[in-house]
PDB file of N, CA and C in Angstrom:
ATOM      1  N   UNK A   1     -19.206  -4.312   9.936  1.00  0.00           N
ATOM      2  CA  UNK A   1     -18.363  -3.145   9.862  1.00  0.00           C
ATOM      3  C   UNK A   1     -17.261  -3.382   8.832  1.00  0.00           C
ATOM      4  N   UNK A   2     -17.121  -2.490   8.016  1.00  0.00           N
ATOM      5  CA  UNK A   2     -16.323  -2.510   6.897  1.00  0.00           C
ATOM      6  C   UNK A   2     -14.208  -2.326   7.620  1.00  0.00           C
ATOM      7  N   UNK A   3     -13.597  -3.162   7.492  1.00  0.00           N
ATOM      8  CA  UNK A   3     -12.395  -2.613   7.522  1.00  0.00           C
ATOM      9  C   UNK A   3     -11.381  -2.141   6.708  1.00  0.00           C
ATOM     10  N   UNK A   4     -10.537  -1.097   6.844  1.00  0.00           N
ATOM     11  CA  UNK A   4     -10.050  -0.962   5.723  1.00  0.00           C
ATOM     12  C   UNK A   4      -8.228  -0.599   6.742  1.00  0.00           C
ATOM     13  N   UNK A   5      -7.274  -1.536   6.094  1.00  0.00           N
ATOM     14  CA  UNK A   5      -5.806  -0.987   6.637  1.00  0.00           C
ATOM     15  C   UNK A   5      -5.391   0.071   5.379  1.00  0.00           C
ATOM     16  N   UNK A   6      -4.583   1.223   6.213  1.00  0.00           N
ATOM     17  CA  UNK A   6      -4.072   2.403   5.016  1.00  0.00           C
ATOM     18  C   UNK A   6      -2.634   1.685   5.292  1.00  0.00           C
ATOM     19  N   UNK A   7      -1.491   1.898   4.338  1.00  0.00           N
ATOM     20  CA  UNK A   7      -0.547   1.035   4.768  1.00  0.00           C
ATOM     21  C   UNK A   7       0.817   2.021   4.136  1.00  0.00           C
ATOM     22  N   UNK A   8       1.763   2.678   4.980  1.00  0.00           N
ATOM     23  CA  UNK A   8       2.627   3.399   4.507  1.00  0.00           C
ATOM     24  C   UNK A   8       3.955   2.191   4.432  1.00  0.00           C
ATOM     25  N   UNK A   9       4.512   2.087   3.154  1.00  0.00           N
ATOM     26  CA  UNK A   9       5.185   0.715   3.458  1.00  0.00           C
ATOM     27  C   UNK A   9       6.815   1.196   3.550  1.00  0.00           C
ATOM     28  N   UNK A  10       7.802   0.555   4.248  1.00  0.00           N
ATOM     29  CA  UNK A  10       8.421   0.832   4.417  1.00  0.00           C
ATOM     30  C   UNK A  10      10.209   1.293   3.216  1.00  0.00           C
ATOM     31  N   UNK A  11      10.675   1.778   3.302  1.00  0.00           N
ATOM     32  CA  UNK A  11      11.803   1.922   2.494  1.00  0.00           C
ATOM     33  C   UNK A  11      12.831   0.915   1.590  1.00  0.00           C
ATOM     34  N   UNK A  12      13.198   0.733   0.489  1.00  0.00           N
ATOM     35  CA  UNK A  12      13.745  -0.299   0.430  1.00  0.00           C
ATOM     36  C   UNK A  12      15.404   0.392  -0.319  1.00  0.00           C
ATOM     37  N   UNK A  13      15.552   1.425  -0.758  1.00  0.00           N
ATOM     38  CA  UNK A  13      16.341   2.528  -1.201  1.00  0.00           C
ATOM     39  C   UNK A  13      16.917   2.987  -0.339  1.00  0.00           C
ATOM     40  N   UNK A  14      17.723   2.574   0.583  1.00  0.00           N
ATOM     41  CA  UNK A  14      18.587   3.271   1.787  1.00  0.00           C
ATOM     42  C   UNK A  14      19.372   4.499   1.594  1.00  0.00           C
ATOM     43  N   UNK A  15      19.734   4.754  -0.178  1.00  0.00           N
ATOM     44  CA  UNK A  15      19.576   5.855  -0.417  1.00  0.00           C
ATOM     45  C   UNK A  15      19.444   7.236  -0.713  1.00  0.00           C
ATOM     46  N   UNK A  16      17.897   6.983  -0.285  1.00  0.00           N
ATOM     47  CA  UNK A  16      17.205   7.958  -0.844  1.00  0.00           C
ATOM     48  C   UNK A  16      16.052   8.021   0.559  1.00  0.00           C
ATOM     49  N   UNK A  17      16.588   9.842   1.335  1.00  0.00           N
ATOM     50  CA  UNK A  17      15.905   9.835   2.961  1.00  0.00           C
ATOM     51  C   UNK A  17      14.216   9.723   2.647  1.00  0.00           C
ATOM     52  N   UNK A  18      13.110   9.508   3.535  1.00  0.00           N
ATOM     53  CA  UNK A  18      12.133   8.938   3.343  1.00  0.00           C
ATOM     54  C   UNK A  18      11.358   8.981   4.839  1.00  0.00           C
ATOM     55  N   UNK A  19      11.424   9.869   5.972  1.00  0.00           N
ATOM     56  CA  UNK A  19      10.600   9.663   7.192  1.00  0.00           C
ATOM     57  C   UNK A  19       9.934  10.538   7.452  1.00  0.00           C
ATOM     58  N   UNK A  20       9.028  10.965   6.353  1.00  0.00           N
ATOM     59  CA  UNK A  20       7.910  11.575   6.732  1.00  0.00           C
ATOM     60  C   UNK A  20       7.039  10.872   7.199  1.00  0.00           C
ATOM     61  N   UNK A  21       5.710  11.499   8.325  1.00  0.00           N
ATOM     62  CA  UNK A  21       4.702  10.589   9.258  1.00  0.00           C
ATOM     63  C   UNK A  21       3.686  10.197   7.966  1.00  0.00           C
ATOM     64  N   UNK A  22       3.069   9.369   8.114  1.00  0.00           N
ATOM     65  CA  UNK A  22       1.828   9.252   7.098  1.00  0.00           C
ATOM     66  C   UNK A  22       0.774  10.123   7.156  1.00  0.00           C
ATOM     67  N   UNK A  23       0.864  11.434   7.301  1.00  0.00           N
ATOM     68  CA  UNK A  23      -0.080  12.500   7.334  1.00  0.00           C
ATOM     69  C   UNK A  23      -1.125  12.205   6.576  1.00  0.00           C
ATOM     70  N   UNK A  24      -0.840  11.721   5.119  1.00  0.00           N
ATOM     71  CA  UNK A  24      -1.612  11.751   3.866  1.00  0.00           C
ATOM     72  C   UNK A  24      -2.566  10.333   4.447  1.00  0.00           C
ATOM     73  N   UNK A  25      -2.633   9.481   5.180  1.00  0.00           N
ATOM     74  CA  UNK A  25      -2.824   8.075   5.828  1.00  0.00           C
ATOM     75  C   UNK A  25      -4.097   9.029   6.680  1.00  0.00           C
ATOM     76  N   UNK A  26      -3.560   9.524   7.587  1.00  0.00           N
ATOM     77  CA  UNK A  26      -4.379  10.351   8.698  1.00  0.00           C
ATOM     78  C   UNK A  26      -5.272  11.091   7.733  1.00  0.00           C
ATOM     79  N   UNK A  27      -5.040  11.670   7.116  1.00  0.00           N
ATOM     80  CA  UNK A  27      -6.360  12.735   6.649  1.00  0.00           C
ATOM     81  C   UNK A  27      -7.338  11.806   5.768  1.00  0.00           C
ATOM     82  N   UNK A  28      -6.701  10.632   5.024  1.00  0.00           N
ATOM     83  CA  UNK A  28      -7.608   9.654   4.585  1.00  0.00           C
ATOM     84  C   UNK A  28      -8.592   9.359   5.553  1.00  0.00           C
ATOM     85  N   UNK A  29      -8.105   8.339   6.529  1.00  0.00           N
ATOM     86  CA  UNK A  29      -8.661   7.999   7.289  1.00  0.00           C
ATOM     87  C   UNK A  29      -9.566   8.634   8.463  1.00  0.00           C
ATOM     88  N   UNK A  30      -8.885   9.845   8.555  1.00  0.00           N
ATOM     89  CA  UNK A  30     -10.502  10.970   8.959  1.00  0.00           C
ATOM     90  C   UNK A  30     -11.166  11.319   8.246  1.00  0.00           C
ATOM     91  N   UNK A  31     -11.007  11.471   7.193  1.00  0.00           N
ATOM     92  CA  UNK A  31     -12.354  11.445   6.429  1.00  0.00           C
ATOM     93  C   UNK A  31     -13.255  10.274   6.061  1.00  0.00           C
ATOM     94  N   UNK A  32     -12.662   9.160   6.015  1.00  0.00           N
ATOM     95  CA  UNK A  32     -13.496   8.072   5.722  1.00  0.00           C
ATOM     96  C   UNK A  32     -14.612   7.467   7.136  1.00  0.00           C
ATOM     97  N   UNK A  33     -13.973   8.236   8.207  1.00  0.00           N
ATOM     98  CA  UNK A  33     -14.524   8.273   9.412  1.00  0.00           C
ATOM     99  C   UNK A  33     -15.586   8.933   9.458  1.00  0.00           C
ATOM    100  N   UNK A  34     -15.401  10.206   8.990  1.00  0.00           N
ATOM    101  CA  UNK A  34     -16.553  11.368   9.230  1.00  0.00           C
ATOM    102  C   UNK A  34     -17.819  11.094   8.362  1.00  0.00           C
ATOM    103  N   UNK A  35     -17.638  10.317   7.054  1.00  0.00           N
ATOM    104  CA  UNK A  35     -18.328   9.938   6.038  1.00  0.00           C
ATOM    105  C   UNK A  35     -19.209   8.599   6.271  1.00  0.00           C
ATOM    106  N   UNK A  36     -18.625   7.910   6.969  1.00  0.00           N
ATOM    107  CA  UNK A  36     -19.124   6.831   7.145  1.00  0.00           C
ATOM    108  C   UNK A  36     -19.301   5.924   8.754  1.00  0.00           C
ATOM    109  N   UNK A  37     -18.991   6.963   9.114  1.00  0.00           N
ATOM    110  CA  UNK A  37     -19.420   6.818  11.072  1.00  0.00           C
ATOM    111  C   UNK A  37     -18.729   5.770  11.604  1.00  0.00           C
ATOM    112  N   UNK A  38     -20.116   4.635  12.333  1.00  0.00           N
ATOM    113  CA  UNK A  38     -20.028   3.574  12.924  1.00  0.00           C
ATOM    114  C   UNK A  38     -19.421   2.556  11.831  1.00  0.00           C
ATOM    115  N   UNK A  39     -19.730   2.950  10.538  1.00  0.00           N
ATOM    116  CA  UNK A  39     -19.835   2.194   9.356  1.00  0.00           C
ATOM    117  C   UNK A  39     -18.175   0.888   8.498  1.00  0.00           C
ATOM    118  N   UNK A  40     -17.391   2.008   9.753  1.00  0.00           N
ATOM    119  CA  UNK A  40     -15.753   1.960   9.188  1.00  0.00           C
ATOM    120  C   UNK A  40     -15.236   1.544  10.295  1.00  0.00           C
ATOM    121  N   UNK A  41     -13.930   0.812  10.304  1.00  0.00           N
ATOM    122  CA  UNK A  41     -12.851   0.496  11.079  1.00  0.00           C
ATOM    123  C   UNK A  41     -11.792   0.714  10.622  1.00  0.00           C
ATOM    124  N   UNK A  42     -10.842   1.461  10.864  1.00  0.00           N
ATOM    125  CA  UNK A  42      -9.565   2.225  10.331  1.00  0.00           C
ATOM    126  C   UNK A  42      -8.010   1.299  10.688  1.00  0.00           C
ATOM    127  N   UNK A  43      -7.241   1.398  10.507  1.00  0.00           N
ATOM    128  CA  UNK A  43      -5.855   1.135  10.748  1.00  0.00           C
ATOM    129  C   UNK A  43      -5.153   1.638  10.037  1.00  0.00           C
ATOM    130  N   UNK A  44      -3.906   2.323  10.668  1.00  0.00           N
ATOM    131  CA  UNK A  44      -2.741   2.663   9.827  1.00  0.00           C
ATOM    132  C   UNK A  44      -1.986   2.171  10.383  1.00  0.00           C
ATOM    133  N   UNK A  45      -1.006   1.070   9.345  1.00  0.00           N
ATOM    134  CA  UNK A  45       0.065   0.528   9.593  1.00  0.00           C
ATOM    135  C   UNK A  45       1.543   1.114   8.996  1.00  0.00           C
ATOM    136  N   UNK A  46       2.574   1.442   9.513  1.00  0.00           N
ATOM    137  CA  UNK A  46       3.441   2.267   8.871  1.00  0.00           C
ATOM    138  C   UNK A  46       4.658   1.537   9.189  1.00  0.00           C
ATOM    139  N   UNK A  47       5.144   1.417   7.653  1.00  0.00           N
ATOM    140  CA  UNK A  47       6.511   0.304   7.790  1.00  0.00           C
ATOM    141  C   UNK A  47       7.640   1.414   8.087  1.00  0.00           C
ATOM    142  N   UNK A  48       7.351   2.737   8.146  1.00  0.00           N
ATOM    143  CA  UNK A  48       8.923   3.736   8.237  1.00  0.00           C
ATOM    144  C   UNK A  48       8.797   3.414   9.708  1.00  0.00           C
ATOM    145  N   UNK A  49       7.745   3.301  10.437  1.00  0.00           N
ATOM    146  CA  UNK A  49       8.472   3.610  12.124  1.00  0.00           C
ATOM    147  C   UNK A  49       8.497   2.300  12.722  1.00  0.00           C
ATOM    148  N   UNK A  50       8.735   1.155  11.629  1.00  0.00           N
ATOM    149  CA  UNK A  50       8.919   0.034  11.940  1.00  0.00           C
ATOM    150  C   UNK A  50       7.667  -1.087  12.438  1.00  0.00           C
ATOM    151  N   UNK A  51       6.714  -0.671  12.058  1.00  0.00           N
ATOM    152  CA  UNK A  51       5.707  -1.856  12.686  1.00  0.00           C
ATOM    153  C   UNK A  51       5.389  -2.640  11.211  1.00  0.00           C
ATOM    154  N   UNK A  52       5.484  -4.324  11.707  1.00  0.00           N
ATOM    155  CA  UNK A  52       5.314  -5.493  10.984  1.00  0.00           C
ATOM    156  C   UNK A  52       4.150  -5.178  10.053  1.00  0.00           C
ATOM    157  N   UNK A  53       3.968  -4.857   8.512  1.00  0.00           N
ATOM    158  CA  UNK A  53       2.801  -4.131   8.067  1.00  0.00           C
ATOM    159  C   UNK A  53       2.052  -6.110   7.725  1.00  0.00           C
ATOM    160  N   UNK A  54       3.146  -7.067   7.149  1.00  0.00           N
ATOM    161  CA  UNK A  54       2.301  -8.422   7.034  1.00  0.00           C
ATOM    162  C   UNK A  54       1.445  -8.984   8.276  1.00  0.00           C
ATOM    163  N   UNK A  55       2.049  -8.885   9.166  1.00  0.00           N
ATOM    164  CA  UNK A  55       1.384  -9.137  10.716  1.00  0.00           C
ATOM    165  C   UNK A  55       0.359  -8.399  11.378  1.00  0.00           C
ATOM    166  N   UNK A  56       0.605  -6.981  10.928  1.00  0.00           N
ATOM    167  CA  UNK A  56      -0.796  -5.908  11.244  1.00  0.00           C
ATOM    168  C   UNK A  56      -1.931  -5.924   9.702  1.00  0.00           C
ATOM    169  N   UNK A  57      -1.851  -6.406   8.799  1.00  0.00           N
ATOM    170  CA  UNK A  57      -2.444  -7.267   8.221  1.00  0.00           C
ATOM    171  C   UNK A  57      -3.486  -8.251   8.232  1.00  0.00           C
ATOM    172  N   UNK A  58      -2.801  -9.046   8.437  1.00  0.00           N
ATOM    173  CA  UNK A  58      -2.942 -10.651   8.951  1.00  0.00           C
ATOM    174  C   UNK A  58      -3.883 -10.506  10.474  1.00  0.00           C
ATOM    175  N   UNK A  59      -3.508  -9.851  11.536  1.00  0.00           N
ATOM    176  CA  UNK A  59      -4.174  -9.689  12.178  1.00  0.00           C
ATOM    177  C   UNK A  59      -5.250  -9.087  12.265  1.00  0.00           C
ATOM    178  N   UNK A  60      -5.371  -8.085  12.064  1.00  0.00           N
ATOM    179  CA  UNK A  60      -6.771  -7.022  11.424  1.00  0.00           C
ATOM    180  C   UNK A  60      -8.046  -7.409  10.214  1.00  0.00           C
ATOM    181  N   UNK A  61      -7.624  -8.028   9.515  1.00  0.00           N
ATOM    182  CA  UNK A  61      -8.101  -8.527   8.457  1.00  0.00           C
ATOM    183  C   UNK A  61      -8.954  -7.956   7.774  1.00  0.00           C
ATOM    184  N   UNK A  62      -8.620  -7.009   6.850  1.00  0.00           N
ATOM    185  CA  UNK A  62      -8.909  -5.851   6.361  1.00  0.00           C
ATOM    186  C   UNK A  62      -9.661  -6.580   5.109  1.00  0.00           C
ATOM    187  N   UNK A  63     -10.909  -5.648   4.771  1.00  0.00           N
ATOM    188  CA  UNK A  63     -11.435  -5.833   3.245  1.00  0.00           C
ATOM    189  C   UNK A  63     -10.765  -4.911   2.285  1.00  0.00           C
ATOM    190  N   UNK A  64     -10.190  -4.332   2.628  1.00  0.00           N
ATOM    191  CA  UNK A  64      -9.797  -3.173   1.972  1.00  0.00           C
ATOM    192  C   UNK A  64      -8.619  -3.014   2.424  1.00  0.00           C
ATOM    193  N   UNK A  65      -8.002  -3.052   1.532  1.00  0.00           N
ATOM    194  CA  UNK A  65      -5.786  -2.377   2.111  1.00  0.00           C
ATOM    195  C   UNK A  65      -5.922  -1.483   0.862  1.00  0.00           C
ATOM    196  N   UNK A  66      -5.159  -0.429   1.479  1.00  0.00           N
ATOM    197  CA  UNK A  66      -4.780   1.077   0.766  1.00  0.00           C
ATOM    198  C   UNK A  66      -3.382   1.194   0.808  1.00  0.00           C
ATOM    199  N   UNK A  67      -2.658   1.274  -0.142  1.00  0.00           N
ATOM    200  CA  UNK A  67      -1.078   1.213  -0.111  1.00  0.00           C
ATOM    201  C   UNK A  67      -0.584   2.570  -0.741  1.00  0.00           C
ATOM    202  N   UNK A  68      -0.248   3.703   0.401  1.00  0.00           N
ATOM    203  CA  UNK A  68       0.390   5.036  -0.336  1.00  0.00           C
ATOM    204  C   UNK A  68       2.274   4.413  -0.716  1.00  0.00           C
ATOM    205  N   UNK A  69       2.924   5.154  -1.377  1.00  0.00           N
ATOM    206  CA  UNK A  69       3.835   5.468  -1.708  1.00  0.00           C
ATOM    207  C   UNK A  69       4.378   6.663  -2.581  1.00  0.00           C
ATOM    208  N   UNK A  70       5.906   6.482  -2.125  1.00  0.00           N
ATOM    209  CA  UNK A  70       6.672   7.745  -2.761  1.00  0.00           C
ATOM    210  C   UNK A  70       7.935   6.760  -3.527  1.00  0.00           C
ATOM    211  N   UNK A  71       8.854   7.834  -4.360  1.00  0.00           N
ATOM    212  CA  UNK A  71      10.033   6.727  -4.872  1.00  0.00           C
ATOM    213  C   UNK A  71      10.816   6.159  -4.015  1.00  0.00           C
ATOM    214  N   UNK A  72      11.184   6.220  -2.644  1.00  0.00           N
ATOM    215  CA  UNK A  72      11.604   5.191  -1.673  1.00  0.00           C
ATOM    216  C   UNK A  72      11.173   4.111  -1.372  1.00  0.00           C
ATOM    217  N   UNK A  73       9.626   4.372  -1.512  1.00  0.00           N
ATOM    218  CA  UNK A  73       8.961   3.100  -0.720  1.00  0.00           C
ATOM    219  C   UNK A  73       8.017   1.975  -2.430  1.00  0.00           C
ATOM    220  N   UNK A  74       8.412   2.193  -3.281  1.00  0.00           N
ATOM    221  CA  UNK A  74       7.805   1.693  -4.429  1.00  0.00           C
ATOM    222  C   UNK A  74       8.179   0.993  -4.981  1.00  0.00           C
ATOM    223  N   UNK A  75       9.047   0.209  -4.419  1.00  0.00           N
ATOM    224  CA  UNK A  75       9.288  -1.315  -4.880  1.00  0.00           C
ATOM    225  C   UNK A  75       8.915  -2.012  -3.819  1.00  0.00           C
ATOM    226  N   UNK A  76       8.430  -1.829  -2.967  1.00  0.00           N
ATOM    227  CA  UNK A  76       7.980  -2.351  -1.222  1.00  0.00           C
ATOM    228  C   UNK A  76       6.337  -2.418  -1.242  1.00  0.00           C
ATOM    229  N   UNK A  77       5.925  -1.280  -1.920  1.00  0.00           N
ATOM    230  CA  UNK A  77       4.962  -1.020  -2.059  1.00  0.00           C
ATOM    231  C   UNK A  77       3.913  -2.344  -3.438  1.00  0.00           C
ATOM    232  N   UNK A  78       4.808  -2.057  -4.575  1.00  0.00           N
ATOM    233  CA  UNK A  78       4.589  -3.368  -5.503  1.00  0.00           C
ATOM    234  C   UNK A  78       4.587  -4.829  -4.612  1.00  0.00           C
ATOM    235  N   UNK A  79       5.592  -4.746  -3.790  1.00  0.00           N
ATOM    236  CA  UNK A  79       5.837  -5.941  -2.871  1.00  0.00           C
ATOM    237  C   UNK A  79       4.267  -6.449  -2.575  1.00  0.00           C
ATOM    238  N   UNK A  80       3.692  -5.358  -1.436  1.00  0.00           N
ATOM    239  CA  UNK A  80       3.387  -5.426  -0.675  1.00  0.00           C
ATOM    240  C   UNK A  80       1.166  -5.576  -1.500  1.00  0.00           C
ATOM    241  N   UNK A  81       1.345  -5.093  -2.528  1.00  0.00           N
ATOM    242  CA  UNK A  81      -0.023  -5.235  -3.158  1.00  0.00           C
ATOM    243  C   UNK A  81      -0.036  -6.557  -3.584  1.00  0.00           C
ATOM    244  N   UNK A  82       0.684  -7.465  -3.900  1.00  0.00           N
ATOM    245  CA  UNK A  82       1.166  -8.804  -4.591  1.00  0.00           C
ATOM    246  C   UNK A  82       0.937  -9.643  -3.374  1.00  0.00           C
ATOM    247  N   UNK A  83       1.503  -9.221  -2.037  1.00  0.00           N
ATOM    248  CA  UNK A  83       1.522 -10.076  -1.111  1.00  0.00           C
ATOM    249  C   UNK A  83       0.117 -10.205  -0.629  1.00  0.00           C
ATOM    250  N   UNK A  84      -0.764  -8.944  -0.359  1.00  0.00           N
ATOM    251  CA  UNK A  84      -2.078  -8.792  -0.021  1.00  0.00           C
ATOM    252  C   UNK A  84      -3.368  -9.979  -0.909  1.00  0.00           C
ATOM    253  N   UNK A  85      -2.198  -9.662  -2.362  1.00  0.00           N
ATOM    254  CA  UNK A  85      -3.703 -10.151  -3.323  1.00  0.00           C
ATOM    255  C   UNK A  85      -3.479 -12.264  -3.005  1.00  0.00           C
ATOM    256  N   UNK A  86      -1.755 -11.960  -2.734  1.00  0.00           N
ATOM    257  CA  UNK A  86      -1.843 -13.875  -2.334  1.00  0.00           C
ATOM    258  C   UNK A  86      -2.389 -14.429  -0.902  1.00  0.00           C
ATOM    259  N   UNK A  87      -2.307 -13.741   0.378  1.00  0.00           N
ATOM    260  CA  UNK A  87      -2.506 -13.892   1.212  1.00  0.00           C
ATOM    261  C   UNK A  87      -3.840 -13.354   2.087  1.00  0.00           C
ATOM    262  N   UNK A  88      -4.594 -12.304   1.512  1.00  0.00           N
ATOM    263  CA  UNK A  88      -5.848 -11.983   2.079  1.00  0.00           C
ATOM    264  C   UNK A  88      -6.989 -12.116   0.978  1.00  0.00           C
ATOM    265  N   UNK A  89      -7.650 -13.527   0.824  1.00  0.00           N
ATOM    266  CA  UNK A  89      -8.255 -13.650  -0.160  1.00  0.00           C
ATOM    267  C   UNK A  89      -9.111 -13.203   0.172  1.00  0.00           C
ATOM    268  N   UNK A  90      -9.822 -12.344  -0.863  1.00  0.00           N
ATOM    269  CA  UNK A  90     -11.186 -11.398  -1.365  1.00  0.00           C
ATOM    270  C   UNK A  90     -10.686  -9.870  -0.705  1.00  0.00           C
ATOM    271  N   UNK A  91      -9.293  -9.362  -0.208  1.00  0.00           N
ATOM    272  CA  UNK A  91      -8.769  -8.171  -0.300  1.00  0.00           C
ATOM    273  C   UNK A  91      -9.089  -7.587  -1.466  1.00  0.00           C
ATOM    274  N   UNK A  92      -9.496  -6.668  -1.413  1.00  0.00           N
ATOM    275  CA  UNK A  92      -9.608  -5.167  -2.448  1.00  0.00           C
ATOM    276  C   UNK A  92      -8.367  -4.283  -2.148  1.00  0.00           C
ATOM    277  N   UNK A  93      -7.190  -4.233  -2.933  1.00  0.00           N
ATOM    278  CA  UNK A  93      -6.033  -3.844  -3.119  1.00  0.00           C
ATOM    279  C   UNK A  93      -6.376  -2.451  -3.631  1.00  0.00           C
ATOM    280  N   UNK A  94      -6.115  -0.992  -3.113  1.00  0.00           N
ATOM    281  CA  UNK A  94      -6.274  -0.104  -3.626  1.00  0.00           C
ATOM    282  C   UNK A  94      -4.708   1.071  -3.655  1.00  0.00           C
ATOM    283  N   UNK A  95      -4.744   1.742  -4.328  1.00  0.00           N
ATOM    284  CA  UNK A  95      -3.570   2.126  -4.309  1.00  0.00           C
ATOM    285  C   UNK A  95      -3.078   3.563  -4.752  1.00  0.00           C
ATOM    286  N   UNK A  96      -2.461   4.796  -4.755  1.00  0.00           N
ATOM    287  CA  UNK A  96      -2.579   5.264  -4.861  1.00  0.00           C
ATOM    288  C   UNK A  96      -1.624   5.742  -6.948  1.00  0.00           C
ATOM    289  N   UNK A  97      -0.974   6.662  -6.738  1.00  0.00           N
ATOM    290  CA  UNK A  97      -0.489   6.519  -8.374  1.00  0.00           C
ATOM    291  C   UNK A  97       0.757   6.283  -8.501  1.00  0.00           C
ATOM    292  N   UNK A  98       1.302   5.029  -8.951  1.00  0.00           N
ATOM    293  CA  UNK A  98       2.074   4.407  -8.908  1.00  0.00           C
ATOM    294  C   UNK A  98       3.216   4.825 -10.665  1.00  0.00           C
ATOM    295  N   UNK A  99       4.130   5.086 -10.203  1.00  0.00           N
ATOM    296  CA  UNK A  99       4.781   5.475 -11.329  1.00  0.00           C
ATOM    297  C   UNK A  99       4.574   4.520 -12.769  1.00  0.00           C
ATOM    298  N   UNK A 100       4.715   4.654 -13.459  1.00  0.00           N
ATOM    299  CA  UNK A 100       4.045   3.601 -14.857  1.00  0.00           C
ATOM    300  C   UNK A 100       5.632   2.807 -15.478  1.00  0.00           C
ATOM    301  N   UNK A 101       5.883   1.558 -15.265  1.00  0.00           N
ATOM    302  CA  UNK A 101       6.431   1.053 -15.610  1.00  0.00           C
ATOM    303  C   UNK A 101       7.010   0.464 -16.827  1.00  0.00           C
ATOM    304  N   UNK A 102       7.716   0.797 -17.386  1.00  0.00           N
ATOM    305  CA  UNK A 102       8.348   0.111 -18.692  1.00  0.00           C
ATOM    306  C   UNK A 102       8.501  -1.240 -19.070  1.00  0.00           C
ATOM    307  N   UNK A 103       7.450  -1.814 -19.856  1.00  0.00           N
ATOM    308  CA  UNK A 103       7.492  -3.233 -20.283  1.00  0.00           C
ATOM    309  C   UNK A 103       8.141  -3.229 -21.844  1.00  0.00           C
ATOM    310  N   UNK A 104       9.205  -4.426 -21.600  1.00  0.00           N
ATOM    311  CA  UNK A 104       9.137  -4.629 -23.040  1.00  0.00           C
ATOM    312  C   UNK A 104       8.543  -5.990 -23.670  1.00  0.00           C
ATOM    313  N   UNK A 105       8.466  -5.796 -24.796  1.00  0.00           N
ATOM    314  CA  UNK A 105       8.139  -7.249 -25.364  1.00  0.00           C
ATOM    315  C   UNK A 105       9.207  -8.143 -25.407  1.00  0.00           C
ATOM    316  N   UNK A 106       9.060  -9.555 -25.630  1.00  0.00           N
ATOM    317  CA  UNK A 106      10.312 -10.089 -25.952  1.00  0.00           C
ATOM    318  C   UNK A 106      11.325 -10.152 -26.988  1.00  0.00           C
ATOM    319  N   UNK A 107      10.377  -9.902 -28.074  1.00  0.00           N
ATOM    320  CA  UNK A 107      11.356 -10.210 -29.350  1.00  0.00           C
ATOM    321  C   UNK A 107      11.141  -9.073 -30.091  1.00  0.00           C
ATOM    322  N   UNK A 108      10.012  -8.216 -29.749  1.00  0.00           N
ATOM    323  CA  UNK A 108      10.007  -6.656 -30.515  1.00  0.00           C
ATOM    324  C   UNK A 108      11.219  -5.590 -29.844  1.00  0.00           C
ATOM    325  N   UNK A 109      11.571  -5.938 -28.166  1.00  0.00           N
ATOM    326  CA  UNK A 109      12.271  -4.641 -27.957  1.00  0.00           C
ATOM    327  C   UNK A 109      11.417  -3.341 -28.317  1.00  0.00           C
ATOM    328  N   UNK A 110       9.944  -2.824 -27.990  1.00  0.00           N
ATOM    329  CA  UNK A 110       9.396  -1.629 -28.150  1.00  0.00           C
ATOM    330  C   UNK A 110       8.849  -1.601 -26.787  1.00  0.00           C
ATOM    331  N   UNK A 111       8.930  -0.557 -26.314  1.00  0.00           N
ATOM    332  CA  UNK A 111       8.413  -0.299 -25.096  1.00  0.00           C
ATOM    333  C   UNK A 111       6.814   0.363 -25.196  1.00  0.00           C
ATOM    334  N   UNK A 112       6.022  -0.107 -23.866  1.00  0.00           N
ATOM    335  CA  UNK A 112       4.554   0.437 -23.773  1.00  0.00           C
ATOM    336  C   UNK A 112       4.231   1.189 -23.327  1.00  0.00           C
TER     337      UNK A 112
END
């Protein structure tokens, strides 16, 4: 059976308000249900209403982690794909669209 954790991660912008339910988590995860039956094992772990998302993790042991975010939760969220890829080896890190970050070079100063 395939597992997969959806993972709403928690706030790190105190802020900027942020407690909506993971609706977008739920409708994933019923559909991946309806599609794939017996085939799936679901979890949603949600860092806004406070449950340990490394420990519901770690315990579950997901092939698959799905990490939504919004601009509250997206430096938590970067956190939290980094932590997956060091700590659940052969995790498939998936994610949803993550704002595009500004790199610079070192000695050009041009941004990408």
């Amino acid at each position: 059976m395939l597992k997969i954790a959806l993972i709403n991660p928690k706030r790190t912008n105190k802020n900027i308000s942020s407690a909506a339910p993971p609706f977008n988590l739920a409708v994933l995860a019923a559909y991946l249900r309806a599609r794939l039956k017996d085939a799936v094992e679901i979890k949603i772990i949600d860092g806004l209403a406070g449950q340990d998302i490394e420990q519901g993790i770690l315990d579950f042991k997901p092939a698959i982690v799905g990490i939504t975010s919004t601009t509250p939760t997206i430096k938590e969220a970067y956190r939290l794909a980094g932590w997956v890829k060091n700590n659940l080896t052969g995790a498939l890190v998936v994610t949803g669209s993550f704002p595009r970050r500004k790199r610079r070079y070192k000695k050009s100063n041009k941004a990408l």
